[in-house]
Tab-separated table of C-alpha atoms and ligand atoms in Angstrom:
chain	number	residue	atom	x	y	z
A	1442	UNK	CA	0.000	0.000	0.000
A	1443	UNK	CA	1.244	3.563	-0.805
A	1444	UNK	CA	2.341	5.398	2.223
A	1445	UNK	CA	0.811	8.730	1.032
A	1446	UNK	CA	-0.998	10.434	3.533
A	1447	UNK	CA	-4.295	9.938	1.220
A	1448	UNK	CA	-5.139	6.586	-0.094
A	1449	UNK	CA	-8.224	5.248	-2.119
A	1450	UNK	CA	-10.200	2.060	-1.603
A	1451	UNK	CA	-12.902	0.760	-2.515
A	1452	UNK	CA	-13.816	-0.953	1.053
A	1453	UNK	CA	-12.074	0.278	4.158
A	1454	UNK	CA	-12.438	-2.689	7.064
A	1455	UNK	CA	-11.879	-1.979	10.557
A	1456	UNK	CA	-10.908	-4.958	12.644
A	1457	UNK	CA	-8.831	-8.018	11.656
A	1458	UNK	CA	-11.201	-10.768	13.600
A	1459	UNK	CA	-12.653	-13.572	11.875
A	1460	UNK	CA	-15.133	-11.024	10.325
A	1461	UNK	CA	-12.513	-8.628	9.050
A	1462	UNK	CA	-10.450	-10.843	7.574
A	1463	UNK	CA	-13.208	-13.173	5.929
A	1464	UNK	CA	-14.608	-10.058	4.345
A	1465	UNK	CA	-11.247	-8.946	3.116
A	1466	UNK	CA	-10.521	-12.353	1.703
A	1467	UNK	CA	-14.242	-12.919	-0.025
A	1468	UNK	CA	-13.612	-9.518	-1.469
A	1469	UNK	CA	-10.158	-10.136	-3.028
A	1470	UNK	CA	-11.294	-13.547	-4.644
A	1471	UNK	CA	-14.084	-10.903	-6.842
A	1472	UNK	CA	-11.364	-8.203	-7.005
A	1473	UNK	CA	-12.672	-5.747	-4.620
A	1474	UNK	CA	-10.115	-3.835	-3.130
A	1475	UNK	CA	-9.762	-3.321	0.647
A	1476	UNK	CA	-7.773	-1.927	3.082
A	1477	UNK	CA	-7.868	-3.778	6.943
A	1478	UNK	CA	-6.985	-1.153	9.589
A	1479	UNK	CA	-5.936	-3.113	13.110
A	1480	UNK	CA	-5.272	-2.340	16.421
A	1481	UNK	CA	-3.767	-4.557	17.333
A	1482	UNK	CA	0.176	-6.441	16.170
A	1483	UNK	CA	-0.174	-9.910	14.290
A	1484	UNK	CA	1.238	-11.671	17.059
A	1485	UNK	CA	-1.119	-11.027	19.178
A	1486	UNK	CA	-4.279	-11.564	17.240
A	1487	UNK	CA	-2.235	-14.741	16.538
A	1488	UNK	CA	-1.953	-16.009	20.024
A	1489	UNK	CA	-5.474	-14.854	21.634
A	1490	UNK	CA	-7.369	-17.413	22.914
A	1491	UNK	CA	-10.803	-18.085	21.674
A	1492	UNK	CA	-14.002	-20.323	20.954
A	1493	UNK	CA	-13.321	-23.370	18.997
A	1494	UNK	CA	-16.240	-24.514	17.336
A	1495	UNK	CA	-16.566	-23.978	13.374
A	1496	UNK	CA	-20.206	-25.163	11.782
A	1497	UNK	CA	-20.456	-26.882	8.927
A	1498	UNK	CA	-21.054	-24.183	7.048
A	1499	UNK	CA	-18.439	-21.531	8.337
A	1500	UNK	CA	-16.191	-24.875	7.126
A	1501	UNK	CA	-17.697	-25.138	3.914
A	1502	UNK	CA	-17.033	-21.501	3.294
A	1503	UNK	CA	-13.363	-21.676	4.474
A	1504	UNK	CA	-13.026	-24.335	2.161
A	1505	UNK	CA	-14.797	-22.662	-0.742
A	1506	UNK	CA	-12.178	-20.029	-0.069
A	1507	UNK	CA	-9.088	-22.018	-0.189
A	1508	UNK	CA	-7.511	-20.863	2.915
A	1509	UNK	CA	-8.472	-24.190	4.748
A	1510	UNK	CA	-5.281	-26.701	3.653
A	1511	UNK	CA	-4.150	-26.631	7.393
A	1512	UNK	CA	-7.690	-26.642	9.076
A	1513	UNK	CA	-8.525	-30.014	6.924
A	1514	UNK	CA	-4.710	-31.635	8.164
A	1515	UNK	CA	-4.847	-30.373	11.796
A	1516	UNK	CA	-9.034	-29.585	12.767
A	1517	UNK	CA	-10.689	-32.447	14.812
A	1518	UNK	CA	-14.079	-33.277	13.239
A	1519	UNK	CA	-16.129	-34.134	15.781
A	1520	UNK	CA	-19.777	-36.305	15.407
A	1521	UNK	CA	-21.532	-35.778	18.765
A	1522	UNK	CA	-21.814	-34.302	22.386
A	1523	UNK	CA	-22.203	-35.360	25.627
A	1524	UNK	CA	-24.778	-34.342	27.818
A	1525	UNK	CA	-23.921	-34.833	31.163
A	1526	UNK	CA	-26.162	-33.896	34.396
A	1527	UNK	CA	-27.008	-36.143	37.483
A	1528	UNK	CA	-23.952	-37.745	37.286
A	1529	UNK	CA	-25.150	-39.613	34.181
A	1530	UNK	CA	-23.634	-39.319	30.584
A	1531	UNK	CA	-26.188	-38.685	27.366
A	1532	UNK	CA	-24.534	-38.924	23.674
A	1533	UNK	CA	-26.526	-36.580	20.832
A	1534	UNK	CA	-25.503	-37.995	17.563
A	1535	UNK	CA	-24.910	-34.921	16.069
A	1536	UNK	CA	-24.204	-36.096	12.426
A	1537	UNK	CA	-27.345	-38.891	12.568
A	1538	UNK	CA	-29.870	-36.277	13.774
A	1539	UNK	CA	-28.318	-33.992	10.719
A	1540	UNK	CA	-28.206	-35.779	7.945
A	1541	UNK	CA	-24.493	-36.465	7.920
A	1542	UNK	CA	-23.592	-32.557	9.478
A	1543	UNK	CA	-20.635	-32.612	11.808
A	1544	UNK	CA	-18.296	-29.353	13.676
A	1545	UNK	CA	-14.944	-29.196	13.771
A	1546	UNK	CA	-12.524	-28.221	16.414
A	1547	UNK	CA	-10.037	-25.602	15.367
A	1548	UNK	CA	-8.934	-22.288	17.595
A	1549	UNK	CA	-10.224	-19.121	16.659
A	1550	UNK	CA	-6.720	-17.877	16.523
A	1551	UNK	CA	-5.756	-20.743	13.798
A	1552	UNK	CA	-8.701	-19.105	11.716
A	1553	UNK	CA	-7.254	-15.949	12.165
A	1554	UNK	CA	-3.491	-17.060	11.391
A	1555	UNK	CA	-4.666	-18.835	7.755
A	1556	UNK	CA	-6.456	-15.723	7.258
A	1557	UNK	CA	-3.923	-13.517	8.018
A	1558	UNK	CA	-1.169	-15.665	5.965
A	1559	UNK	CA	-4.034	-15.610	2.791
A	1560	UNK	CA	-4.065	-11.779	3.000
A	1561	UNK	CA	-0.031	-11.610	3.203
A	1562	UNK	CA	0.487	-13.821	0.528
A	1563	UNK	CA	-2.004	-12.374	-1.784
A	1564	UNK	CA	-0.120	-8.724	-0.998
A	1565	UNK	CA	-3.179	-7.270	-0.226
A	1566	UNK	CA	-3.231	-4.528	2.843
A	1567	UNK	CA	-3.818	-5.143	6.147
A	1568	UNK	CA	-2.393	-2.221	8.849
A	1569	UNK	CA	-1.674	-3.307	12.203
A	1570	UNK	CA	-0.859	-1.208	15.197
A	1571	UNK	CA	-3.368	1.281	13.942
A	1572	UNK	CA	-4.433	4.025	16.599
A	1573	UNK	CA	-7.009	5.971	16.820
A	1574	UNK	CA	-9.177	5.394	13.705
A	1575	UNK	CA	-12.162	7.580	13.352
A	1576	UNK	CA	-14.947	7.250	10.684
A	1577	UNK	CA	-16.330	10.595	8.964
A	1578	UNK	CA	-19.189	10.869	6.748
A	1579	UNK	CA	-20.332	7.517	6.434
A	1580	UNK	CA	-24.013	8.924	5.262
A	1581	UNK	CA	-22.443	10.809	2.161
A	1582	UNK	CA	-21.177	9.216	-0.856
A	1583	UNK	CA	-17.685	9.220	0.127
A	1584	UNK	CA	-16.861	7.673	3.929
A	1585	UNK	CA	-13.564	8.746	5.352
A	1586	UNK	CA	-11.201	6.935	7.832
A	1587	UNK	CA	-8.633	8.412	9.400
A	1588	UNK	CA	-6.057	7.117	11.875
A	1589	UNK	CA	-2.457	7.047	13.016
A	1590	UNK	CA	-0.331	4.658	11.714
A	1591	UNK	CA	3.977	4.581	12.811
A	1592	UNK	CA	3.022	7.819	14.492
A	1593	UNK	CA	1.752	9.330	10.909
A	1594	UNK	CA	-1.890	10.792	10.089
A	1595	UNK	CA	-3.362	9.279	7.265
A	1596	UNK	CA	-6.897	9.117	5.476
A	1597	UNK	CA	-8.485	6.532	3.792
A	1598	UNK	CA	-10.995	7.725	1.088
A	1599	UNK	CA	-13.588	4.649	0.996
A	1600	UNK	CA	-17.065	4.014	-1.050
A	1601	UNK	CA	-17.882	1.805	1.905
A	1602	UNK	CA	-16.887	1.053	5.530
A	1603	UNK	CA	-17.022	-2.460	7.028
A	1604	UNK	CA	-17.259	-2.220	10.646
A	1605	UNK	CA	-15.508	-5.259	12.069
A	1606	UNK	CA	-14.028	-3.722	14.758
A	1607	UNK	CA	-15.557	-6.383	17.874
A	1608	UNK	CA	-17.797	-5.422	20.619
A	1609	UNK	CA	-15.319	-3.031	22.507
A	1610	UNK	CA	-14.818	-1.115	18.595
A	1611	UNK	CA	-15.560	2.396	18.094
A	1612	UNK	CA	-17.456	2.108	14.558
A	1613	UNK	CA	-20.676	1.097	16.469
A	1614	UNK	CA	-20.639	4.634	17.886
A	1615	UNK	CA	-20.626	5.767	14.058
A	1616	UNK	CA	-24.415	5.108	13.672
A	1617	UNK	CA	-26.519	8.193	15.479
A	1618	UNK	CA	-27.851	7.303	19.251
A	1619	UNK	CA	-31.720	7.708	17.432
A	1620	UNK	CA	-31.484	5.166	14.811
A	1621	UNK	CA	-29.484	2.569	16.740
A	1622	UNK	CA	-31.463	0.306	19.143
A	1623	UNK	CA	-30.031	-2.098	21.437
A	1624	UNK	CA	-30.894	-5.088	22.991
A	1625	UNK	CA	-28.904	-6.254	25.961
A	1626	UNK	CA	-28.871	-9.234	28.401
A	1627	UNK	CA	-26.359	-9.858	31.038
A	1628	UNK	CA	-26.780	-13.000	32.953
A	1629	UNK	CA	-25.638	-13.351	36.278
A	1630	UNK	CA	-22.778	-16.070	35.863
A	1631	UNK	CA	-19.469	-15.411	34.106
A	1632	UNK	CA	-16.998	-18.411	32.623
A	1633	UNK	CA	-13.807	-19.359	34.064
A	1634	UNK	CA	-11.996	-21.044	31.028
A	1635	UNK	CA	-8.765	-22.904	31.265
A	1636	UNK	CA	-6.115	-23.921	29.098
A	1637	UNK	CA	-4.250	-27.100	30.127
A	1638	UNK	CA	-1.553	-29.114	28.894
A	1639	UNK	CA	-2.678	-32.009	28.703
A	1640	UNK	CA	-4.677	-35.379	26.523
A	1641	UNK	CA	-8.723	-34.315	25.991
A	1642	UNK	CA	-10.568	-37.233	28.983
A	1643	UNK	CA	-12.888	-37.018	26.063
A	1644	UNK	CA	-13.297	-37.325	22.274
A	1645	UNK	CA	-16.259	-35.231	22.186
A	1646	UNK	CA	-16.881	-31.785	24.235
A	1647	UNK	CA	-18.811	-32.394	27.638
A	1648	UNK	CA	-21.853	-29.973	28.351
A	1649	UNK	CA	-22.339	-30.570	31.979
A	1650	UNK	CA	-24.413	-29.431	34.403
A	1651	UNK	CA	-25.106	-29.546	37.758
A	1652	UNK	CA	-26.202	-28.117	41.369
A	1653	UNK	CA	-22.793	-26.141	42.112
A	1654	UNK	CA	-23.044	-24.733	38.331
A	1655	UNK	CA	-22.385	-25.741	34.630
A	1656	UNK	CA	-18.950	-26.983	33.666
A	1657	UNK	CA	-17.383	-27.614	29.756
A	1658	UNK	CA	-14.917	-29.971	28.940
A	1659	UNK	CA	-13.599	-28.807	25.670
A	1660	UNK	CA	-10.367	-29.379	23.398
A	1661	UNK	CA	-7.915	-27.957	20.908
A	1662	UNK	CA	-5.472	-30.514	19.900
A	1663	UNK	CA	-4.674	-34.338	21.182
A	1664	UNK	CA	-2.620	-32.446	23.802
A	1665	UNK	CA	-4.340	-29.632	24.787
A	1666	UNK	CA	-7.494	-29.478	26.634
A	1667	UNK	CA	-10.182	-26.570	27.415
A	1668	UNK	CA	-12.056	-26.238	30.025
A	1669	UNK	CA	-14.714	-23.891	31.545
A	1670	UNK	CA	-16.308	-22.884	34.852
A	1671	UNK	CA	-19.665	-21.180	35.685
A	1672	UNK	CA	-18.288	-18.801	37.883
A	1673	UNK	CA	-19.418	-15.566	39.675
A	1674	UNK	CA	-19.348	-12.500	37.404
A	1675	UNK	CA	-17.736	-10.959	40.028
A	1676	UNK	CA	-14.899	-13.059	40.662
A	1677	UNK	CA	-11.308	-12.258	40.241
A	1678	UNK	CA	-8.921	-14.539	38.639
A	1679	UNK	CA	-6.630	-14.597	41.678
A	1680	UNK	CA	-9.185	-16.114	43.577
A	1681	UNK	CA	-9.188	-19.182	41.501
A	1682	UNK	CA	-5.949	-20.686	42.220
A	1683	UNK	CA	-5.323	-23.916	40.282
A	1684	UNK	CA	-6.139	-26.352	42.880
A	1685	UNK	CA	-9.480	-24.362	43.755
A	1686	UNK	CA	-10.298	-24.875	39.764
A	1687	UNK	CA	-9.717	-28.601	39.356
A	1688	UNK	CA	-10.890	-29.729	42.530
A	1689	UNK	CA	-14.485	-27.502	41.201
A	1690	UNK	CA	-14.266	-29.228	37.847
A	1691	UNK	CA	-13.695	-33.067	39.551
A	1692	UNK	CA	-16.905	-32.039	41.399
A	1693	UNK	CA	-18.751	-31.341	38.638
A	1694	UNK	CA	-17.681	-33.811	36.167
A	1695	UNK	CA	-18.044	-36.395	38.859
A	1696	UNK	CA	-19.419	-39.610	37.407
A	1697	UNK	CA	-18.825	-43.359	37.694
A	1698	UNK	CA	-16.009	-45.032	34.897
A	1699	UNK	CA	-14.945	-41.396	33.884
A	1700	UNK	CA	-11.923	-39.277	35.011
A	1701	UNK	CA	-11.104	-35.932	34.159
A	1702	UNK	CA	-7.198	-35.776	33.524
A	1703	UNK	CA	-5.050	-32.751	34.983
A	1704	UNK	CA	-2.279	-30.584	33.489
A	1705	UNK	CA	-0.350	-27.370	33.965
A	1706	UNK	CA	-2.690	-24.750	33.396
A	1707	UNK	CA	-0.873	-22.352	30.321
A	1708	UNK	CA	-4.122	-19.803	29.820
A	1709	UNK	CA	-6.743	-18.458	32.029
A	1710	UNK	CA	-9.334	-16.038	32.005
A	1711	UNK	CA	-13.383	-14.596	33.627
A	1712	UNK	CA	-15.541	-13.845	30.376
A	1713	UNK	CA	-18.596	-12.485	31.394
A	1714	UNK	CA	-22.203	-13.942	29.586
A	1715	UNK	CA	-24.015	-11.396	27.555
A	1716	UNK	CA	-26.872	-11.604	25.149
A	1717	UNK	CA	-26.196	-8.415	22.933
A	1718	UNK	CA	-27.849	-7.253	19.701
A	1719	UNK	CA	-27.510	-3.636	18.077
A	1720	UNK	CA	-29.704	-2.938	14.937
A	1721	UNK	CA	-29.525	-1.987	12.292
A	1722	UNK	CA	-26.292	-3.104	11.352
A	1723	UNK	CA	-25.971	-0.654	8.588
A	1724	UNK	CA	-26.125	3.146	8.689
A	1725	UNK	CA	-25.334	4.951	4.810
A	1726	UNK	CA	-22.474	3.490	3.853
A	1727	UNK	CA	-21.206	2.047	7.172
A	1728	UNK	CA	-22.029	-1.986	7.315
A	1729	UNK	CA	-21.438	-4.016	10.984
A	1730	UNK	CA	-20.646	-7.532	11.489
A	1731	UNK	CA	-19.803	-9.493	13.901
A	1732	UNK	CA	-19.010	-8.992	17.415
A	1733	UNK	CA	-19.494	-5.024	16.692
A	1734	UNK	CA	-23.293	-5.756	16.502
A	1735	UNK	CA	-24.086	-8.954	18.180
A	1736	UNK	CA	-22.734	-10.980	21.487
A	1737	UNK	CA	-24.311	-14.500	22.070
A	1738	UNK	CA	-23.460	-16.352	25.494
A	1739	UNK	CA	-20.827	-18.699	24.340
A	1740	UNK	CA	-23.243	-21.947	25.493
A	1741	UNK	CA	-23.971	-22.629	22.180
A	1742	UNK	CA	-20.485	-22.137	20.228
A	1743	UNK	CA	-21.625	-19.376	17.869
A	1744	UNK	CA	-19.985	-15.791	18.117
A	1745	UNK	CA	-17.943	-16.858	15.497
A	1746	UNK	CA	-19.760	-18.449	12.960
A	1747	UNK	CA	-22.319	-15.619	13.476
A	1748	UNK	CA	-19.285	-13.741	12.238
A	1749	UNK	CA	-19.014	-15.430	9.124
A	1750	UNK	CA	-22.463	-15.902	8.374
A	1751	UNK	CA	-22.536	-11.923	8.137
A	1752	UNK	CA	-19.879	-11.155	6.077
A	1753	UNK	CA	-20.737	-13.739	3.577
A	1754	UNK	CA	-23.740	-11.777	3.653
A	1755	UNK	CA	-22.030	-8.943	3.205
A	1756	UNK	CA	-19.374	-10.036	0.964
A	1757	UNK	CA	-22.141	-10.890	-1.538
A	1758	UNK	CA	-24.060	-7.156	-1.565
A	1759	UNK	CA	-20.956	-5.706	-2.068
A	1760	UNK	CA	-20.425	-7.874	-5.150
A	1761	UNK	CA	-23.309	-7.087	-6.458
A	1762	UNK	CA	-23.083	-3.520	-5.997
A	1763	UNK	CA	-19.756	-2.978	-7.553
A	1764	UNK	CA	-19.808	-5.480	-10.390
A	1765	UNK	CA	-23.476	-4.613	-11.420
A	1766	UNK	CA	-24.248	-1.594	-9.775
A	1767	UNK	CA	-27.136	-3.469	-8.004
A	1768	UNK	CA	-28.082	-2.544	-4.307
A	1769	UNK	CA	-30.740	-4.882	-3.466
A	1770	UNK	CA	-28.692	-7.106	-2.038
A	1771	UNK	CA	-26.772	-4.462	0.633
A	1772	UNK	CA	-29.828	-2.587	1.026
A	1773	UNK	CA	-31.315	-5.974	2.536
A	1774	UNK	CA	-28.105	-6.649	4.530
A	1775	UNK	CA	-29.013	-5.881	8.107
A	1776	UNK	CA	-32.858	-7.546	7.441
A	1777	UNK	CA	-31.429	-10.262	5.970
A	1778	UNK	CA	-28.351	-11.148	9.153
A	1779	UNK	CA	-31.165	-10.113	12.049
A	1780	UNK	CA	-33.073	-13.142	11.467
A	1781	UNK	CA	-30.257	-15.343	11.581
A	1782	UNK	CA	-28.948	-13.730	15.104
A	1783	UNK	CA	-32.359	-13.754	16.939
A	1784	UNK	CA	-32.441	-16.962	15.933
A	1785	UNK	CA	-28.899	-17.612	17.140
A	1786	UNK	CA	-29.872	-15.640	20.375
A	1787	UNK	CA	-32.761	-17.822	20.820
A	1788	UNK	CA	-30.355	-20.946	20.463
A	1789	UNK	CA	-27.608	-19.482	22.661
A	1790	UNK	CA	-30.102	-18.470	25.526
A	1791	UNK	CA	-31.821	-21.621	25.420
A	1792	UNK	CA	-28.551	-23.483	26.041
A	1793	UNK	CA	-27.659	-21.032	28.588
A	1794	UNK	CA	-30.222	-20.999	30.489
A	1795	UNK	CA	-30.832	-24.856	30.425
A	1796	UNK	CA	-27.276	-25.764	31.955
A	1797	UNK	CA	-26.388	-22.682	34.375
A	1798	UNK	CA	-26.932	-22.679	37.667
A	1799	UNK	CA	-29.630	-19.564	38.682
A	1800	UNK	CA	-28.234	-17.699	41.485
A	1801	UNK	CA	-31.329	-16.606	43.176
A	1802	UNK	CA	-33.244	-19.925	42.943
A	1803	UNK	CA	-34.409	-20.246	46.538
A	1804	UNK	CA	-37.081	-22.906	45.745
A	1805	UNK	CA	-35.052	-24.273	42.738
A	1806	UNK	CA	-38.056	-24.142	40.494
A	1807	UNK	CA	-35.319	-23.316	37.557
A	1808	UNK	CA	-33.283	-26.049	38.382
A	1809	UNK	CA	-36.461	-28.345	38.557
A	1810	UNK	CA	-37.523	-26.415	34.544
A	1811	UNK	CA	-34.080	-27.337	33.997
A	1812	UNK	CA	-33.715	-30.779	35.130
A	1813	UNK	CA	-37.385	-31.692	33.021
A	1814	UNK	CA	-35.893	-29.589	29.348
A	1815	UNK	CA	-32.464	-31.949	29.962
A	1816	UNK	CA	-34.802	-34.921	29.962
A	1817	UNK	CA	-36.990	-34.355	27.120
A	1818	UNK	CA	-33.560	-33.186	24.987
A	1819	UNK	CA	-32.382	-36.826	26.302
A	1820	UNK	CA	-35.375	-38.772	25.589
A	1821	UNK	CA	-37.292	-37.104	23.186
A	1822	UNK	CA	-35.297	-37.271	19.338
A	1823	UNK	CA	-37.992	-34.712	17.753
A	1824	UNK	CA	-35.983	-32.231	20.903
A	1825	UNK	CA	-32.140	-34.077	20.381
A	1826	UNK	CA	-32.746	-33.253	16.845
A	1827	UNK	CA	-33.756	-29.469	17.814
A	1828	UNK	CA	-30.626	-29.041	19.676
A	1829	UNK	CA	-28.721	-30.817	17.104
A	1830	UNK	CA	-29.701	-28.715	13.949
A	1831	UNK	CA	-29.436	-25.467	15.750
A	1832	UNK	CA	-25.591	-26.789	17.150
A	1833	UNK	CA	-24.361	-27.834	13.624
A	1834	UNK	CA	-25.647	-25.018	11.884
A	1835	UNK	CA	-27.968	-23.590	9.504
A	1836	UNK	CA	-26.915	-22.976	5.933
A	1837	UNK	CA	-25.369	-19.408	5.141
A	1838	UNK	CA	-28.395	-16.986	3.704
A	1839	UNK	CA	-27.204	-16.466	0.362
A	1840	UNK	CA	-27.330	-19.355	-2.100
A	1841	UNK	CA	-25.094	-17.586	-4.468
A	1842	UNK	CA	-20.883	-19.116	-4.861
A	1843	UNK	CA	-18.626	-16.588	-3.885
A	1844	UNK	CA	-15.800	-18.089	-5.478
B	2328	APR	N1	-9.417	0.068	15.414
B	2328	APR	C1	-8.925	-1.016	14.754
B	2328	APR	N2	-9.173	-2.297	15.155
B	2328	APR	C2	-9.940	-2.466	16.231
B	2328	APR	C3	-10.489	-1.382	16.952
B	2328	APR	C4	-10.200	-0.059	16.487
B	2328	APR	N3	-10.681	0.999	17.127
B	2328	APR	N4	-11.210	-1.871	17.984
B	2328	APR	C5	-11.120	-3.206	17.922
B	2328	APR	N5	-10.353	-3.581	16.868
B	2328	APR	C6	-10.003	-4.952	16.441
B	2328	APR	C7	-9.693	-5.882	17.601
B	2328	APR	O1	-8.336	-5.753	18.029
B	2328	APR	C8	-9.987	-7.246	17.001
B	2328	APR	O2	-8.841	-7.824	16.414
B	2328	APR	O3	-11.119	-5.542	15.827
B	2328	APR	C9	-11.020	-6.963	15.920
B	2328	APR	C10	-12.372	-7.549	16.262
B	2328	APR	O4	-12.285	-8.940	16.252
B	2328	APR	P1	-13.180	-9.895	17.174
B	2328	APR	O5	-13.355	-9.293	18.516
B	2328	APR	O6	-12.597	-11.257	17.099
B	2328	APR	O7	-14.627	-9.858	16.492
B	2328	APR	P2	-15.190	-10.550	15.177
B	2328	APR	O8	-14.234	-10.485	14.046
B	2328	APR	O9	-16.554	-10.000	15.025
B	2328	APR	O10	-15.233	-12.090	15.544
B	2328	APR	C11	-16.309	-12.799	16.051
B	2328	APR	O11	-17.197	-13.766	18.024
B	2328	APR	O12	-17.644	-14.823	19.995
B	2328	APR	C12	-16.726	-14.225	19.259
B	2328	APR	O13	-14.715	-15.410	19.789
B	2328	APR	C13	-15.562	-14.966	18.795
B	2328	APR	O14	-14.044	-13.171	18.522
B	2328	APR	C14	-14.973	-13.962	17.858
B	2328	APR	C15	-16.119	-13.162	17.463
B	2329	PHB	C1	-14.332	-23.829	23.198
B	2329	PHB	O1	-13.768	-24.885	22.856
B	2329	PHB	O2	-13.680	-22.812	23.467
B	2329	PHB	C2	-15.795	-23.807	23.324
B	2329	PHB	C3	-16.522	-24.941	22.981
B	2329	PHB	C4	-17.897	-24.920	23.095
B	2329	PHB	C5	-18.538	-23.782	23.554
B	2329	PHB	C6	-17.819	-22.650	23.889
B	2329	PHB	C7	-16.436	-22.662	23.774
B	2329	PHB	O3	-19.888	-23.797	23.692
């Protein structure tokens, strides 16, 4: 990219998450230009730890891109759950309630490192260490970003502005107080998630809940196991010292003929659970996606692929707009990704609220609801199969190839 202090574009992306950098990479394959602006340095983006869980379809997509050679080598397809409450363990066949769909384990940050590595190698620009990017008339023709970039003021004349910038970004401020509305639930429970060195005690991820509060047993690689806490949204980190956390998660796992397997503890953090949705996610000529707009508690696995699903959406108006100077497409963009996140809220809080332990329940009438909805989802296959479909994955809501 030209290190003038004007430069020219024809989509200007803020944020290089999963949403950023799918856009960016959807784009190039049509030859729309874009410039990614970024906070952050590569190494970090690289090395934060994040959700795991890819749908079929945000797989499909990554494959339809190309940029999925390692994810197909390394990425642990996985069939089923487990369901585990009252000490007893329930397998939903994910793939057999599907029709054949699966998910696949693979970090975030592995997305974000093919992604980043497809951007470098196609020599297309992405800026990290950006500071202080502001966005200026994004309701006239001709949207403006300007930030700092190794300490030098530059301007980025745009015909459109992706906001990909994640829930702490600044471009959701870009769309006026009166036309945005908001939608917010926080719950009263927070995650405590672990990364340990050490073999998965399971093939499949663990949903568990129980009286002292939901637990995860998760994975990233045949060495490398994640794990997660319902914890107080309160609580600090210090108070969680590593024998506190594994003597909670034996509790919780607790059943007869399985054993949860201990390691050194290399990552730890409190993530707080929030239902969050912003609308609409466009505003001129200023589009959001992705975290910017929409949180989902991470029960159900979906921030990311809610990502993807709205910058394929995205990805495709912009295609049409450019190449055949159509707008139906964008002008239908935040209609068309709302439906998709209520009904990924819906999923999310469902999950949620069917495996976490209610704070206030004197008379445990939640954990009775919950203890009958864990039943039927066990017993029932007309409700595995709800829980199944909605886990796996809808198809993306454009039928049209990108590639
Ligand atoms: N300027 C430039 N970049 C910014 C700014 C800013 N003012 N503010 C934030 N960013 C960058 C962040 O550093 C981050 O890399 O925007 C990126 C946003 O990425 P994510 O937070 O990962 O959000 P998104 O791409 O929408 O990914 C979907 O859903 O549940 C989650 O874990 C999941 O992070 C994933 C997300
Ligand atoms: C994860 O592996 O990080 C993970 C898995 C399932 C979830 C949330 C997070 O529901």
């Amino acid at each position: 990219m030209s290190d003038e202090p004007v430069m020219r574009t024809q989509v200007g992306i803020v944020g290089a998450g999963p949403a950023g950098l799918v856009l960016a990479h959807l784009l190039h394959l049509r030859g729309i230009d874009a410039v990614v602006l970024e906070s952050r340095d590569r190494d970090y983006l690289e090395h934060r730890v994040r959700a795991g869980v890819l749908e079929q379809a945000t797989v499909n997509l990554l494959k339809e891109m190309g940029v999925s050679e390692r994810l197909e080598r390394e990425a642990l397809v996985h069939h089923g759950l487990e369901l585990r409450f009252g000490g007893r363990r329930h397998r939903i066949a994910l793939d057999e309630l599907t029709g054949g769909r699966t998910i696949t384990i693979y970090g975030q940050q592995e997305v974000v490192k093919d992604l980043i590595a497809a951007r470098a190698n196609a020599g297309a620009p992405l800026l990290f260490e950006v500071e202080d990017v502001r966005l200026e008339g994004v309701d006239s023709a001709r949207p403006v970003l300007r930030f700092r970039h190794h300490g030098e003021q530059r301007e980025l004349r745009c015909e459109a502005i992706a906001g990909c910038d994640g829930f702490h970004g600044i471009c959701r401020d870009a769309v006026p107080s009166d036309v945005l509305t908001v939608h917010e639930r926080v719950y009263p429970y927070a995650w405590l998630g672990i990364l340990a060195e050490v073999a998965p005690s399971s093939d499949e991820l663990i949903y568990c809940q129980h009286e002292r509060g939901f637990a995860l047993h998760s994975l990233r690689s045949p060495q490398l196991t994640r794990l997660y806490l319902q914890c107080d949204p309160g609580d600090r980190i210090e108070s969680w010292p590593d024998q506190r956390i594994w003597d909670e998660l034996h509790t919780r796992f607790a059943c007869d003929g399985w054993e949860l397997h201990e390691g050194p503890i290399v990552e730890r953090g409190i993530t707080p659970m929030r239902s969050f949705v912003a609308g609409p996610m466009q505003h001129g000529r200023l589009y959001l996606a992705g975290d910017a707009v929409h949180i989902v508690p991470a029960t159900g696995a979906k921030g990311l692929n809610l990502a993807v699903a709205d910058v394929r959406v995205l990805a495709a108006g912009l295609v049409r707009w450019f190449d055949e100077d159509d707008r139906s497409l964008l002008d239908a963009y935040s209609e068309t990704c709302l439906r998709r996140v209520w009904r990924t809220q819906y999923f999310s809080w469902w999950m949620t609220t069917m495996l976490h332990r209610a704070p206030d329940d004197r008379d445990r009438f939640q954990a009775n609801l919950q203890r009958a909805q864990l039943d039927y989802v066990t017993s029932s296959p007309a409700a595995a199969t709800s829980l199944a479909e909605n886990y796996v994955g809808f198809e993306h809501d454009v039928s049209e190839r990108i590639v």
